[in-house]
C-alpha positions as a LaTeX table, in Angstrom:
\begin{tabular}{lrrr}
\hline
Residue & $x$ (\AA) & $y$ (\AA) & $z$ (\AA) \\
\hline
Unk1 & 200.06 & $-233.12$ & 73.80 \\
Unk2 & 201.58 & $-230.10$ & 75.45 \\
Unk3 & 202.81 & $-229.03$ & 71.97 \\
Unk4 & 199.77 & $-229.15$ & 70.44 \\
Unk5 & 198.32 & $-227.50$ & 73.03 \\
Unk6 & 200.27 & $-224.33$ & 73.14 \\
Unk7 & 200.27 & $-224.48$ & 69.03 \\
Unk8 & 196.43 & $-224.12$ & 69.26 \\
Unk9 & 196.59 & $-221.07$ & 72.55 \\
Unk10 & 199.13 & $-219.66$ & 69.84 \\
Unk11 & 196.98 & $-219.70$ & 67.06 \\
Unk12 & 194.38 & $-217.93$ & 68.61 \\
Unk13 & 196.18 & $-215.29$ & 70.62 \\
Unk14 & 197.42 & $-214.28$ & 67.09 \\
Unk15 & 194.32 & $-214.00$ & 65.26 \\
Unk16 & 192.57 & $-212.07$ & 67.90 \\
Unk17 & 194.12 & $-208.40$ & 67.23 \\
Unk18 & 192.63 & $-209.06$ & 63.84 \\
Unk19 & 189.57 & $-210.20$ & 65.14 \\
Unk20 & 189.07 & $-206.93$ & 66.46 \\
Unk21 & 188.96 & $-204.58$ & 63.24 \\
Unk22 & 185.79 & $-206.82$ & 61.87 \\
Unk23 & 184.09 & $-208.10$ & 65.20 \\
Unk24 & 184.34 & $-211.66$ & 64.32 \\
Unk25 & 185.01 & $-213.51$ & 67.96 \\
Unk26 & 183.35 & $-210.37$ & 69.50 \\
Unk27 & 180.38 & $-210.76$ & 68.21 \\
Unk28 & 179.51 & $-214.28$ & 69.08 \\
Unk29 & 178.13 & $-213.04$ & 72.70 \\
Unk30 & 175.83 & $-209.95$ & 73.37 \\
Unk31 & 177.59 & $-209.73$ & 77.03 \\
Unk32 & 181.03 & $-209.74$ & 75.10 \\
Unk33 & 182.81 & $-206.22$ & 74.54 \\
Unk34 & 185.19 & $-205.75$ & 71.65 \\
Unk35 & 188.70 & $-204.28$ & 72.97 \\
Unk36 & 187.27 & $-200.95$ & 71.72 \\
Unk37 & 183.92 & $-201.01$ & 73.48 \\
Unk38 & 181.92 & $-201.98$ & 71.15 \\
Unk39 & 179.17 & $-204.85$ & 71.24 \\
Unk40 & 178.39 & $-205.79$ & 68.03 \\
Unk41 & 175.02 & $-207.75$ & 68.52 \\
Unk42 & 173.17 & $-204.60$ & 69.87 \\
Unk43 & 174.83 & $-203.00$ & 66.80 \\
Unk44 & 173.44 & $-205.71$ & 64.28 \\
Unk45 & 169.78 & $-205.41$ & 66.35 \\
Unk46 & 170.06 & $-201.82$ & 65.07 \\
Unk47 & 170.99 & $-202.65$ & 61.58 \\
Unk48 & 167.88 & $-205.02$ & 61.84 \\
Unk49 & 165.67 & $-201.84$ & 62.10 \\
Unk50 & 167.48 & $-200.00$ & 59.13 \\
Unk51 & 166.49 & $-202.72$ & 57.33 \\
Unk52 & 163.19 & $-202.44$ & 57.78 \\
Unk53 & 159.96 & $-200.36$ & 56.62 \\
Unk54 & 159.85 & $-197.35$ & 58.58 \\
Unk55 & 157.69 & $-196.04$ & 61.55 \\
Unk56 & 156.99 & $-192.55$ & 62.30 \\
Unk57 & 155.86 & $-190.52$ & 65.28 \\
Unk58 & 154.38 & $-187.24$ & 65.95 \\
Unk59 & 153.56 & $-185.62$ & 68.95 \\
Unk60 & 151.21 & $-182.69$ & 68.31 \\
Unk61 & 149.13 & $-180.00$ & 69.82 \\
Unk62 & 146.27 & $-181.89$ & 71.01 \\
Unk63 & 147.34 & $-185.52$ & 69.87 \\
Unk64 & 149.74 & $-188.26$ & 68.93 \\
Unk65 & 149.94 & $-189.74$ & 65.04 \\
Unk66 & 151.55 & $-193.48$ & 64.62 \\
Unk67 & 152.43 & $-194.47$ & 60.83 \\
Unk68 & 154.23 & $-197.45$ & 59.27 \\
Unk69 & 155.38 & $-198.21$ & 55.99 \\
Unk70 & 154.19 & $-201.89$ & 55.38 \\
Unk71 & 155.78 & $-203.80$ & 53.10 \\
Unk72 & 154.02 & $-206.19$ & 50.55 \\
Unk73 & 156.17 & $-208.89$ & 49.74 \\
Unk74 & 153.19 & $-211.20$ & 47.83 \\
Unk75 & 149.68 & $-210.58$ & 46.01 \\
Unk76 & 148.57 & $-213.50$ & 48.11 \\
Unk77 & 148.86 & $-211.25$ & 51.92 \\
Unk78 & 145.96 & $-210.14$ & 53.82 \\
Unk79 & 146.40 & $-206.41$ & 53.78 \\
Unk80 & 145.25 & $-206.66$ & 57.46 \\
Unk81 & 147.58 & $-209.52$ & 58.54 \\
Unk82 & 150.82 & $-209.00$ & 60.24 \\
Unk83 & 150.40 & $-205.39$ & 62.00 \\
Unk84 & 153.11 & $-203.51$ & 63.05 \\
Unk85 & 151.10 & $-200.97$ & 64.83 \\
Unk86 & 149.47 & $-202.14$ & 68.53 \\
Unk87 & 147.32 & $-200.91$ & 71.78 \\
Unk88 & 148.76 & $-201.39$ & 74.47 \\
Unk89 & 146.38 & $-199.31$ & 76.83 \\
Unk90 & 143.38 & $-197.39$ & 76.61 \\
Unk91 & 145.32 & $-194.15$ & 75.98 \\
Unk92 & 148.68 & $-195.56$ & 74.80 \\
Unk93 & 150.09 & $-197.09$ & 71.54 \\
Unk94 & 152.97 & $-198.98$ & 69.88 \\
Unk95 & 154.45 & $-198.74$ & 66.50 \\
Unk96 & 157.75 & $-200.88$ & 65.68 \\
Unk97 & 160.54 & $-201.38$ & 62.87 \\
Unk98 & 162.75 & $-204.17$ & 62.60 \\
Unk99 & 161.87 & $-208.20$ & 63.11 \\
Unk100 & 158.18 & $-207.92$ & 63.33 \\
Unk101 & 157.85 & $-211.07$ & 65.95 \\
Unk102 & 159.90 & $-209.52$ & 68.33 \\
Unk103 & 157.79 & $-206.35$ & 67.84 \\
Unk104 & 154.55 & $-208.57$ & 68.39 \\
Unk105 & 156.77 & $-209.90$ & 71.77 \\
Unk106 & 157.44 & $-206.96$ & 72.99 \\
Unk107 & 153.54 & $-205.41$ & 72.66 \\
Unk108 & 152.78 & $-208.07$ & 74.64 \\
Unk109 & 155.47 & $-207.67$ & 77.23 \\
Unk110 & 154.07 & $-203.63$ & 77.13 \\
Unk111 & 150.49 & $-204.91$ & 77.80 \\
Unk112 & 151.48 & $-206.95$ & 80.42 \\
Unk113 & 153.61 & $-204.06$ & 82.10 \\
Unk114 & 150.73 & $-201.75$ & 81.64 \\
Unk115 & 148.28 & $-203.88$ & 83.50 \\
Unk116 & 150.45 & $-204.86$ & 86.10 \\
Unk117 & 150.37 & $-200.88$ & 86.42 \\
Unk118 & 147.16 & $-200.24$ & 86.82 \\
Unk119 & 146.47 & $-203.61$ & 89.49 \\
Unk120 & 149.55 & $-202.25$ & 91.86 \\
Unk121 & 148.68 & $-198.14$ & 91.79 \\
Unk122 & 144.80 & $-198.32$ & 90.57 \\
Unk123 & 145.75 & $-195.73$ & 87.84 \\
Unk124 & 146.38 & $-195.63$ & 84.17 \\
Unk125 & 150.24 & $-196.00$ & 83.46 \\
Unk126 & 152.15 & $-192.88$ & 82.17 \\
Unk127 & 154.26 & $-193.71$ & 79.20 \\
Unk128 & 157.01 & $-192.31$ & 81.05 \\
Unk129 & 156.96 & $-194.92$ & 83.85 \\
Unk130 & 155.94 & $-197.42$ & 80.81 \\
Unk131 & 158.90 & $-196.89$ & 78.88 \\
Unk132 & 161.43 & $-197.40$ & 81.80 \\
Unk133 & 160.00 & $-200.39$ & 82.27 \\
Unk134 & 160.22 & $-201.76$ & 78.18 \\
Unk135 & 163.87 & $-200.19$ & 78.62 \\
Unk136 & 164.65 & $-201.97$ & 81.45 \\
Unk137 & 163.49 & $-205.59$ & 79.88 \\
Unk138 & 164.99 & $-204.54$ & 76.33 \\
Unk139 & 168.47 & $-203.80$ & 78.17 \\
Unk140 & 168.36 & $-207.09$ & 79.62 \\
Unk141 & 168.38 & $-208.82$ & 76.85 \\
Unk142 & 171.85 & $-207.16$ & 75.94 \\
Unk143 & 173.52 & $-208.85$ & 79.06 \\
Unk144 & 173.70 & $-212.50$ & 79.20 \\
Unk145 & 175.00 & $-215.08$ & 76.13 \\
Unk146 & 172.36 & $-217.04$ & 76.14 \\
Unk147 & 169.75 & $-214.28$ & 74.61 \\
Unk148 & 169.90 & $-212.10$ & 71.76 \\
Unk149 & 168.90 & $-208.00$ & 71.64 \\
Unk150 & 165.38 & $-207.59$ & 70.37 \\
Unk151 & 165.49 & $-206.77$ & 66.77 \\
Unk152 & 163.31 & $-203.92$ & 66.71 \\
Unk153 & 162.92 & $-199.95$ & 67.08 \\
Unk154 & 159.57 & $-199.36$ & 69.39 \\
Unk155 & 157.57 & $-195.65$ & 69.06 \\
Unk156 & 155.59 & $-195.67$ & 72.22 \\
Unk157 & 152.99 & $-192.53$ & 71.92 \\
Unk158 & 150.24 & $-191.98$ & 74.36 \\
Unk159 & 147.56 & $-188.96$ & 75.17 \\
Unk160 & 146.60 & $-188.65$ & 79.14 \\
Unk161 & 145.83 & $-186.09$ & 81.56 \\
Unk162 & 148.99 & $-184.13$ & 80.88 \\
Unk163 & 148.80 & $-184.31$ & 77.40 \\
Unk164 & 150.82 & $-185.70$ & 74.34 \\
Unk165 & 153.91 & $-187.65$ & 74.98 \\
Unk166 & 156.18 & $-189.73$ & 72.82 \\
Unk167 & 159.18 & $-191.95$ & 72.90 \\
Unk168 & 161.37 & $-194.12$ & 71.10 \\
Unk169 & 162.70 & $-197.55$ & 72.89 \\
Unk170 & 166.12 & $-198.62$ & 70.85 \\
Unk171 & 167.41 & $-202.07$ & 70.78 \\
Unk172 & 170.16 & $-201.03$ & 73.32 \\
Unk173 & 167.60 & $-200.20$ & 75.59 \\
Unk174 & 168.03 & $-196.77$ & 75.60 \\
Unk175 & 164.84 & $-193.96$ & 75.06 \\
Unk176 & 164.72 & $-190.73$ & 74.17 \\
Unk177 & 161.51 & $-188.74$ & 74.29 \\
Unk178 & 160.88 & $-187.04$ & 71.00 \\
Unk179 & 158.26 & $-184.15$ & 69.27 \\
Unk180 & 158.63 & $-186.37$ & 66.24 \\
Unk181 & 160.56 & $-189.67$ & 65.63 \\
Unk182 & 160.79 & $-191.85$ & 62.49 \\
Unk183 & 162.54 & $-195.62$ & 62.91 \\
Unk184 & 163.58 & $-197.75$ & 60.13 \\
Unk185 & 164.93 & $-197.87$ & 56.37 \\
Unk186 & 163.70 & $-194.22$ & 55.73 \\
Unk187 & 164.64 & $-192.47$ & 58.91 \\
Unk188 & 166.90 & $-190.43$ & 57.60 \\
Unk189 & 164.61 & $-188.89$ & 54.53 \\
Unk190 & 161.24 & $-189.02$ & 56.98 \\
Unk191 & 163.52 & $-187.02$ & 60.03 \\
Unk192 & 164.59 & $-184.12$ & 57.29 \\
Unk193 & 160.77 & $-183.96$ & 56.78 \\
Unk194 & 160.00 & $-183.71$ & 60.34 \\
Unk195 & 162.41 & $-181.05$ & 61.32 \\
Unk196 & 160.99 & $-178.75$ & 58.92 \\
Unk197 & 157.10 & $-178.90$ & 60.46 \\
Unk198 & 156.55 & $-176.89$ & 63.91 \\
Unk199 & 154.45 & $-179.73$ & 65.40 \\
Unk200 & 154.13 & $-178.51$ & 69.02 \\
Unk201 & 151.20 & $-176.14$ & 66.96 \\
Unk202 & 149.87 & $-178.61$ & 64.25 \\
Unk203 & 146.70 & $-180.47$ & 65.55 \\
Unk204 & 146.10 & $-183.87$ & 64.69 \\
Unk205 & 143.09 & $-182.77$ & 62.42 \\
\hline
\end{tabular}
């Protein structure tokens, strides 16, 4: 038995170093680092959202634009069904790319945030104190083995008393705020597009 057992500790101590290069072993646990501090599920969250129809941002002048490519995959879909675009206050919206049910869970998570906002300070919610919040429960979900990152890119975009604002929620957790931000399959092609417009004077007419 003690044979066996040091033939099977052998077998795997030798296979890890090339577990490494190609994250297999690694990969099995979002709270599991590879040797080169990496974790590969947040990575294949974010690979999620490359593979899927882009969203786009602006923040303009005197407003905020949301746009989504939707994707038909049947004659048979209600155009309306399946948004990928939400309200989640009064003055603030959601736009997502990547597993749309963990878009839809995470609107709802922003809803509830938003409210609880507004019964604690008797105020609307500013994105900014919005967004830390949705980062905060995003990055959580990159921290224990028995959950998996959300799958999904959010553009959070609101217009309040001290103007436009807009940011972009990754699956690590991390946000950025942004004058324009596109998420998704054609991010690449849309952000070229973007850099070239001076949006802080384009109006949303």
């Amino acid at each position: 038995v003690s044979t066996q057992s040091t033939g099977v500790l052998n077998s795997f101590s030798s296979n890890s170093d090339t577990m490494t290069a190609i994250g297999t072993g690694y990969d099995l646990s979002a709270s599991t680092y590879s040797p080169d501090g990496r974790l590969f599920q947040v990575e294949y969250a974010s690979k999620a959202v490359e593979n899927s129809g882009t969203a786009i941002g602006l923040k303009v002048k005197d407003g905020v634009v949301l746009a989504v490519e939707k994707w038909v995959h049947s004659k048979l879909l209600i155009p309306e069904a399946n948004r990928r675009i939400a309200t989640i206050d009064r003055h603030i919206g959601l736009a997502t790319s990547g597993l749309l049910a963990d878009g839809r869970a995470l609107a709802n998570r922003a809803r509830d945030e938003a409210q609880n906002y507004r019964d604690t300070y008797m105020s609307p919610p500013p994105l900014k104190a919005l967004v830390d919040r949705i980062g905060l429960y995003v990055q959580a979900y990159t921290l224990y083995s028995s959950v998996r990152p959300f799958g999904i890119s959010a553009i959070l975009a609101s217009v309040d008393k001290d103007g436009p604002s807009l940011y972009v929620v990754q699956p690590s957790g991390v946000s950025y705020g942004y004058n324009g931000a596109a998420v998704g399959k054609g991010r690449q092609l849309a952000n070229t597009e973007l850099e070239k417009l001076n949006l802080p004077v384009l109006c949303v007419d």
